[in-house]
Short mmCIF file of C-alpha atoms and ligand atoms in Angstrom, two decimals:
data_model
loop_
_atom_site.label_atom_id
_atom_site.label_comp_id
_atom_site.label_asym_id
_atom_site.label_seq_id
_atom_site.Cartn_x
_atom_site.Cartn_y
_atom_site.Cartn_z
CA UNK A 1 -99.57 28.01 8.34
CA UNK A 2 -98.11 29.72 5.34
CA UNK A 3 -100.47 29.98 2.01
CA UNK A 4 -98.40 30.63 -1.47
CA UNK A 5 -101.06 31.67 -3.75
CA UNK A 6 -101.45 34.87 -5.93
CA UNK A 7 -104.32 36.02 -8.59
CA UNK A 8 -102.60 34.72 -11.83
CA UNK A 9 -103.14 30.81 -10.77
CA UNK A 10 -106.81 31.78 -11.75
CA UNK A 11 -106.62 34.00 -14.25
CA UNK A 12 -107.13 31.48 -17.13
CA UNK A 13 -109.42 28.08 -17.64
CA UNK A 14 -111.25 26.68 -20.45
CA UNK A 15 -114.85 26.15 -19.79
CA UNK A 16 -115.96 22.77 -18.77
CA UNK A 17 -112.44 21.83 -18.05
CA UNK A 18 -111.97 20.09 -14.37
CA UNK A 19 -108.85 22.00 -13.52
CA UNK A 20 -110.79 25.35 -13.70
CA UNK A 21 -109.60 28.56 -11.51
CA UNK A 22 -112.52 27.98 -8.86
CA UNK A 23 -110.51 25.14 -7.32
CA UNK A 24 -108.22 27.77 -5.83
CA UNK A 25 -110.65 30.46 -5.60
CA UNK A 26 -113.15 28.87 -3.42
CA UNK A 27 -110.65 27.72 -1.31
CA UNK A 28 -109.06 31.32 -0.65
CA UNK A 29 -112.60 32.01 0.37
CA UNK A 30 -112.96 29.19 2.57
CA UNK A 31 -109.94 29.79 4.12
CA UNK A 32 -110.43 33.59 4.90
CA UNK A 33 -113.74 32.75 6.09
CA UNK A 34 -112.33 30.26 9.15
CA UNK A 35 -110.56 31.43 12.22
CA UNK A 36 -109.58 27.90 13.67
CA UNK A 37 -105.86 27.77 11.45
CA UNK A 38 -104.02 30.92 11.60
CA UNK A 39 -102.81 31.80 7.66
CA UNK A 40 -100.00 33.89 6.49
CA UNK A 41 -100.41 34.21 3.10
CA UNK A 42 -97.54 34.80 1.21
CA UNK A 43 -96.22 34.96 -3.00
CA UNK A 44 -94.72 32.80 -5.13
CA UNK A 45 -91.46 33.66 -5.71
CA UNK A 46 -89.19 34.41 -8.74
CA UNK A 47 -88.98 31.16 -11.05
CA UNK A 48 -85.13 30.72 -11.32
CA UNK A 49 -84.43 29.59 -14.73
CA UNK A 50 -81.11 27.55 -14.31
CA UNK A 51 -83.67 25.41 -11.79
CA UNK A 52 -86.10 24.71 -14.44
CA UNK A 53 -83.67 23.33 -16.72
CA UNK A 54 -82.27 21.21 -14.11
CA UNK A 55 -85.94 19.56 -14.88
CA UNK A 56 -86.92 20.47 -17.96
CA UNK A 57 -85.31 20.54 -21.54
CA UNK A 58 -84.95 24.30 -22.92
CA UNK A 59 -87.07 23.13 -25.87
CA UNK A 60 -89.72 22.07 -23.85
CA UNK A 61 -89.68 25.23 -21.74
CA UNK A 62 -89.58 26.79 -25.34
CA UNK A 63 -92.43 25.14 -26.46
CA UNK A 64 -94.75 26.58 -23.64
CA UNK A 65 -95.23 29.95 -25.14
CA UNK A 66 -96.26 28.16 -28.81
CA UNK A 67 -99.69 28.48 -29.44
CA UNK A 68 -101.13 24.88 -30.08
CA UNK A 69 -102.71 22.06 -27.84
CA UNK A 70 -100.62 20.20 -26.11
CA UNK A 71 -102.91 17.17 -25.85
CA UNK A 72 -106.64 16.51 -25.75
CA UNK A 73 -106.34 17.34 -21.51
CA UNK A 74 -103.58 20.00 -21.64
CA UNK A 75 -104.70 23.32 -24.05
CA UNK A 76 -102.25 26.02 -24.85
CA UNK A 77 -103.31 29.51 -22.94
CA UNK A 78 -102.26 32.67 -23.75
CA UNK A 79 -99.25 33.14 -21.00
CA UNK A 80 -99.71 29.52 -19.97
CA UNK A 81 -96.17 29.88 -19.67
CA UNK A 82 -96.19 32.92 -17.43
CA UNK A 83 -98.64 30.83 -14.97
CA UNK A 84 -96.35 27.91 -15.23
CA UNK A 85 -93.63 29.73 -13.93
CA UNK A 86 -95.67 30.99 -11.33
CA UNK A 87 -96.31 27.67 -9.61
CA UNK A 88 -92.66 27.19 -9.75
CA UNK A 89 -91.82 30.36 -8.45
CA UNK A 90 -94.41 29.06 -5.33
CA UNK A 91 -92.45 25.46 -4.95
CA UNK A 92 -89.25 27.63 -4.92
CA UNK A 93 -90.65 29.83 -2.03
CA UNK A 94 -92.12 26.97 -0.36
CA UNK A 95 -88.90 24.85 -0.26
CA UNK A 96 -87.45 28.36 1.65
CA UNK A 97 -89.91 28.48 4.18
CA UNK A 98 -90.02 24.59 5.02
CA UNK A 99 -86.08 25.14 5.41
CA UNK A 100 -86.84 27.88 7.58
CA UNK A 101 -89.08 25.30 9.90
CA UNK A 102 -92.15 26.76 8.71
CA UNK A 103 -95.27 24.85 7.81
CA UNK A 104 -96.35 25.61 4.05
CA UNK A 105 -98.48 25.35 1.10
CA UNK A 106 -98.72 26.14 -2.47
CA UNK A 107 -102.25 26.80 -3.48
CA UNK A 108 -101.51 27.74 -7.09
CA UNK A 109 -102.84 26.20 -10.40
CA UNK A 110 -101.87 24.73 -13.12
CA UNK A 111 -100.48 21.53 -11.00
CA UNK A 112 -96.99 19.82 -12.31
CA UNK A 113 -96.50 16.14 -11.48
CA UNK A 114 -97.64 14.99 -14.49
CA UNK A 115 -95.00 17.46 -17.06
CA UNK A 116 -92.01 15.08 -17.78
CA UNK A 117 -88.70 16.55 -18.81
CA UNK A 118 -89.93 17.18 -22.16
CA UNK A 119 -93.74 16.60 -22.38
CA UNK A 120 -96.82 19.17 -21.01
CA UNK A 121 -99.52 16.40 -20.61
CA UNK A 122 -102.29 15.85 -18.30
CA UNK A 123 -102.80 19.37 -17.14
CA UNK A 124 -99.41 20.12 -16.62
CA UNK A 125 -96.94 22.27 -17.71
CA UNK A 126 -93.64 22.37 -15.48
CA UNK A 127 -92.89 19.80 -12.77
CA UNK A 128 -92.86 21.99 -9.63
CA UNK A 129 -92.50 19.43 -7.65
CA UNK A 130 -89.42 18.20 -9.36
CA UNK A 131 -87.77 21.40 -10.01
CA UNK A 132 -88.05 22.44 -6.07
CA UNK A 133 -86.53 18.53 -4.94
CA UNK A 134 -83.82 19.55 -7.58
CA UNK A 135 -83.20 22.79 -6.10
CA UNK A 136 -83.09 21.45 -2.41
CA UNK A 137 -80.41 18.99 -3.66
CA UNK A 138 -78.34 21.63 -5.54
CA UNK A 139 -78.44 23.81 -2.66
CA UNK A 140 -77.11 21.59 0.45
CA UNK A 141 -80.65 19.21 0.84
CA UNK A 142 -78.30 15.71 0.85
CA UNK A 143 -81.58 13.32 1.09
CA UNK A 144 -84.92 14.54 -0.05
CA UNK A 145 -88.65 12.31 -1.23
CA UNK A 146 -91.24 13.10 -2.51
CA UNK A 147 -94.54 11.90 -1.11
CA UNK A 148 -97.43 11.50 -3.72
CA UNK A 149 -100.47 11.18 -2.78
CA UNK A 150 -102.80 12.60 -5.74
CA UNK A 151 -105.11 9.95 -7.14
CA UNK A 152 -103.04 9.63 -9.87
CA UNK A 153 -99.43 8.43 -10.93
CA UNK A 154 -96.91 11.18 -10.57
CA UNK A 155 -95.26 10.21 -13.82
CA UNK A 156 -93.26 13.34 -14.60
CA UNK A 157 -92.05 13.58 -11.34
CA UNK A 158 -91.08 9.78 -11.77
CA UNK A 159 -89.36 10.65 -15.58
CA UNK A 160 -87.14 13.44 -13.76
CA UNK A 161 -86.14 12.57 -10.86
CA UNK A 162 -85.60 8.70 -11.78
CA UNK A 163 -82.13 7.71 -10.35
CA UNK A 164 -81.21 10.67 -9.05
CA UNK A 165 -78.76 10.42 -6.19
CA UNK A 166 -80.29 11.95 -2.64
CA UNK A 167 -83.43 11.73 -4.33
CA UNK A 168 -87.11 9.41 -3.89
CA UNK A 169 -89.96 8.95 -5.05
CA UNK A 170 -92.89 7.59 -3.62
CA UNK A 171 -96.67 7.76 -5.38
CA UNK A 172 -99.48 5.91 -4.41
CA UNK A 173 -102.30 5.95 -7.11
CA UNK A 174 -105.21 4.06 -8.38
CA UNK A 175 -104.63 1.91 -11.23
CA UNK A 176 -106.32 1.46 -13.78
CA UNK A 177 -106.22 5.13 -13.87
CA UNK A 178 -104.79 7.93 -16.21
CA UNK A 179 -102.01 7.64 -16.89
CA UNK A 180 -101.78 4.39 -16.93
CA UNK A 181 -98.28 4.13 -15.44
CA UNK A 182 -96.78 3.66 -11.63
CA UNK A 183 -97.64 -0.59 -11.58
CA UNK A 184 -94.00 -1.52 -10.86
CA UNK A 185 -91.16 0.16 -8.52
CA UNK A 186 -88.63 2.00 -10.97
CA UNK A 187 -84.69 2.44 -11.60
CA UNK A 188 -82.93 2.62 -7.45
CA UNK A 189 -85.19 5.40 -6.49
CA UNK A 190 -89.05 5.02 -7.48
CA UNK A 191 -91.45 3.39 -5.80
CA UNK A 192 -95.07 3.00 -6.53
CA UNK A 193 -97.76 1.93 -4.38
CA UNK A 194 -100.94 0.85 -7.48
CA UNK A 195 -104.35 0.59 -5.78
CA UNK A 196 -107.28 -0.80 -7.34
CA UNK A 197 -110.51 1.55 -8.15
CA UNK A 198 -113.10 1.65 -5.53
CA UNK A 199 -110.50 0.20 -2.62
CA UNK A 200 -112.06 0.52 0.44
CA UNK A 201 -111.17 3.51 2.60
CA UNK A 202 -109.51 1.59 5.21
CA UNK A 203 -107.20 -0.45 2.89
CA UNK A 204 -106.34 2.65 0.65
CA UNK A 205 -105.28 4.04 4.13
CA UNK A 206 -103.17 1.21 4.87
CA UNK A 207 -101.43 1.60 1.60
CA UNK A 208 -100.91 5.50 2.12
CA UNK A 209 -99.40 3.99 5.77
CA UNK A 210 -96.54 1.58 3.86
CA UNK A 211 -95.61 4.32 1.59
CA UNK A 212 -94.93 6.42 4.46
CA UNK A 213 -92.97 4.01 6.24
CA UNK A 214 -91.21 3.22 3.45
CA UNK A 215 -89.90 7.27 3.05
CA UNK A 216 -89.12 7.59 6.03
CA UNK A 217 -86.74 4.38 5.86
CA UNK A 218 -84.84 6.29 2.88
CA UNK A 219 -84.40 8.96 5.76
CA UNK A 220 -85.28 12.44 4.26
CA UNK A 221 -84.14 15.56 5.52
CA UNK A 222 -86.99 17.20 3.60
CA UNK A 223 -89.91 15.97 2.11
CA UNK A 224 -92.02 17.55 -1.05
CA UNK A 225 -95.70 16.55 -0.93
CA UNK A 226 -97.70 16.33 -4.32
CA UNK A 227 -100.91 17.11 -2.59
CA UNK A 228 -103.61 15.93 -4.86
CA UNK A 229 -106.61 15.69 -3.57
CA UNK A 230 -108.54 13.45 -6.28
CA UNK A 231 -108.38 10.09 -4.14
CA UNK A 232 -111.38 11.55 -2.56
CA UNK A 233 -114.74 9.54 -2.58
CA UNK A 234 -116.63 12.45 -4.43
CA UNK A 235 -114.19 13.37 -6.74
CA UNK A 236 -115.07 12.87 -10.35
CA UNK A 237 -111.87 11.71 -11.83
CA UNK A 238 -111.34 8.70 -10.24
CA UNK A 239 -113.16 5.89 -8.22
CA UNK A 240 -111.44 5.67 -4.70
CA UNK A 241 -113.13 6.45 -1.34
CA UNK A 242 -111.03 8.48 0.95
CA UNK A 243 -112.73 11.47 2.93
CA UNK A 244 -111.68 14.67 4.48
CA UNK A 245 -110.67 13.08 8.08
CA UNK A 246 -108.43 11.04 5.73
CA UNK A 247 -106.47 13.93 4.65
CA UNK A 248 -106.30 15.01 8.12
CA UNK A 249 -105.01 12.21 9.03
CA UNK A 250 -102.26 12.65 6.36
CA UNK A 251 -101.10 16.03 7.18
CA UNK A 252 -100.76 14.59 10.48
CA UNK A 253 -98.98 11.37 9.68
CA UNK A 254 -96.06 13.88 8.05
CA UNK A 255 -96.20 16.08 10.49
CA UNK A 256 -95.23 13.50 13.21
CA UNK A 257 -92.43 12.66 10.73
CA UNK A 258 -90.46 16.13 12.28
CA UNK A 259 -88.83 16.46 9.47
CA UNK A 260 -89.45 19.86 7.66
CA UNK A 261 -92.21 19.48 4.76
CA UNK A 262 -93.63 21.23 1.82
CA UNK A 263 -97.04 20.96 0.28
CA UNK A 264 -97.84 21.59 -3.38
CA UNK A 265 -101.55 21.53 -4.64
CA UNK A 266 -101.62 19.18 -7.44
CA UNK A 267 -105.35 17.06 -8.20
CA UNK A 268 -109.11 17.42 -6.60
CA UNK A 269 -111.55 17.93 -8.63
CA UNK A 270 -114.66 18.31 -6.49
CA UNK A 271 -116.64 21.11 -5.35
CA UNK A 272 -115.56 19.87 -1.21
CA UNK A 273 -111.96 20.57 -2.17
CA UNK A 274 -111.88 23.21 -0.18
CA UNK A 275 -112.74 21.36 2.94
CA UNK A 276 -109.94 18.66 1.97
CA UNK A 277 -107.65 21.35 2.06
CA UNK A 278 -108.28 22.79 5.22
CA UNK A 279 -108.55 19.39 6.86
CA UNK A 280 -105.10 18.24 5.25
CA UNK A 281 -103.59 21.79 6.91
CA UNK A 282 -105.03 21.03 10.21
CA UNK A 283 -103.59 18.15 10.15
CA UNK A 284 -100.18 19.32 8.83
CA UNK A 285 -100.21 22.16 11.34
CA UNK A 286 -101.02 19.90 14.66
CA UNK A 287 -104.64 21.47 15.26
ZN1 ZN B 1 -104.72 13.68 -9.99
#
């Protein structure tokens, strides 16, 4: 298993903010501390600018390094911009290594599904997900989905990659829920799976089981994960019930897929995300 991650993911937080640098810090340290899932950890790589605009407008990417708020969720950081780009430079390296048939994950901060074309907003600042699935497809990829799984709707990913040829979407995500979109499929190539708060775990597993079906009928070549792990039943931000065997269950559902795969951290907000991690790359990695 191949870990992206690198110091400057948690070199900035705001205190009492959920999306705080211990989410990837604790889970370095869990993962260094187990000896069941061999780890190669690895760096992001560079973040190629002509890929980022192929998501993002060049004001928006401009706006990144102005010091002001972006909303109420989303503050500016100093080099917020710099950190950005470092998650995308992670996608970028993650989409080569799940070309090159290995099994991968970016464990970087901040998260990107959220960041339309033009808009930081709910803790995001550039759409990694987006940008790689762009890349792939500029660079010989003729079919690739996304597979969403964070609690919550991946509506930037949704703003950018709406009707994109070779391109899906797929996002399952409680609703009513931030942020407040993802109740209807969209345009030829977005699909969204709502599921009411407190579902039970067995029906919100059935749900994550349609969704999956339903990629695989679009028949990917690759597939880009938005790993969020907020769907949990601990997690704070939202009000659904899945547990760690669940996320086992899902790296495993996408491994048996055989298609290659790539994992970005988005959500999970709970001190056990660690756990949910490893279980998810167990699962991903057949152990
Ligand atoms: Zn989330």
């Amino acid at each position: 298993m191949k870990i992206i991650t690198d110091e400057r993911c948690s070199s900035y937080g705001q205190p009492g903010h959920p999306e705080r640098p211990e989410r990837i810090t604790m889970t370095v340290e869990r993962l260094r501390s187990q000896t069941e899932l061999p780890i190669v950890w690895s760096k992001p790589g560079p973040s190629d600018e002509a890929a980022m605009l192929r998501a993002h407008t060049a004001d928006h990417v401009a706006r990144l390094s102005e010091p002001e708020d972006f909303d109420a969720d989303t503050p500016y950081f100093p080099k917020i911009a710099e950190y950005a780009r470092a998650s995308v430079g992670a996608a970028l390296e993650a989409l080569k290594a799940a070309r090159a048939g290995e099994a991968v994950f970016s464990l970087m901060r901040p998260p990107g599904h959220h960041a339309t074309r033009d808009r930081a907003m709910g803790f995001c600042y550039l759409n990694s997900i987006a940008i790689a699935v762009l890349e792939a497809r500029a660079t010989g990829s003729k079919r690739v989905a996304v597979y969403d799984f964070d609690v919550h709707h991946g509506n930037g990913t949704e703003d950018i990659l709406l009707n994109k040829t070779g391109a899906a979407f797929f996002s399952i995500h409680e609703f009513p829920c931030y942020p407040g979109t993802g109740t209807a499929n969209v345009g030829n190539n977005c699909f969204n799976y709502p599921v009411p708060p407190q579902t039970p775990r067995a029906a919100y597993r059935r749900v994550l089981s349609s969704a999956l079906e339903h990629l695989q009928s679009f028949k990917p070549e690759l597939v880009a994960v938005s790993a969020g792990f907020d769907a949990y039943a601990r997690d704070p931000l939202a009000q659904e019930t899945l547990e760690a065997e669940d996320y086992y269950w899902l790296g495993q559902s996408l491994r048996k897929m055989g298609v290659p795969v790539l994992s970005l951290l988005e959500g999970g907000y709970s001190d056990d995300l660690p756990e949910l991690i490893l279980a998810y790359l167990k699962g991903i990695e057949g152990k």
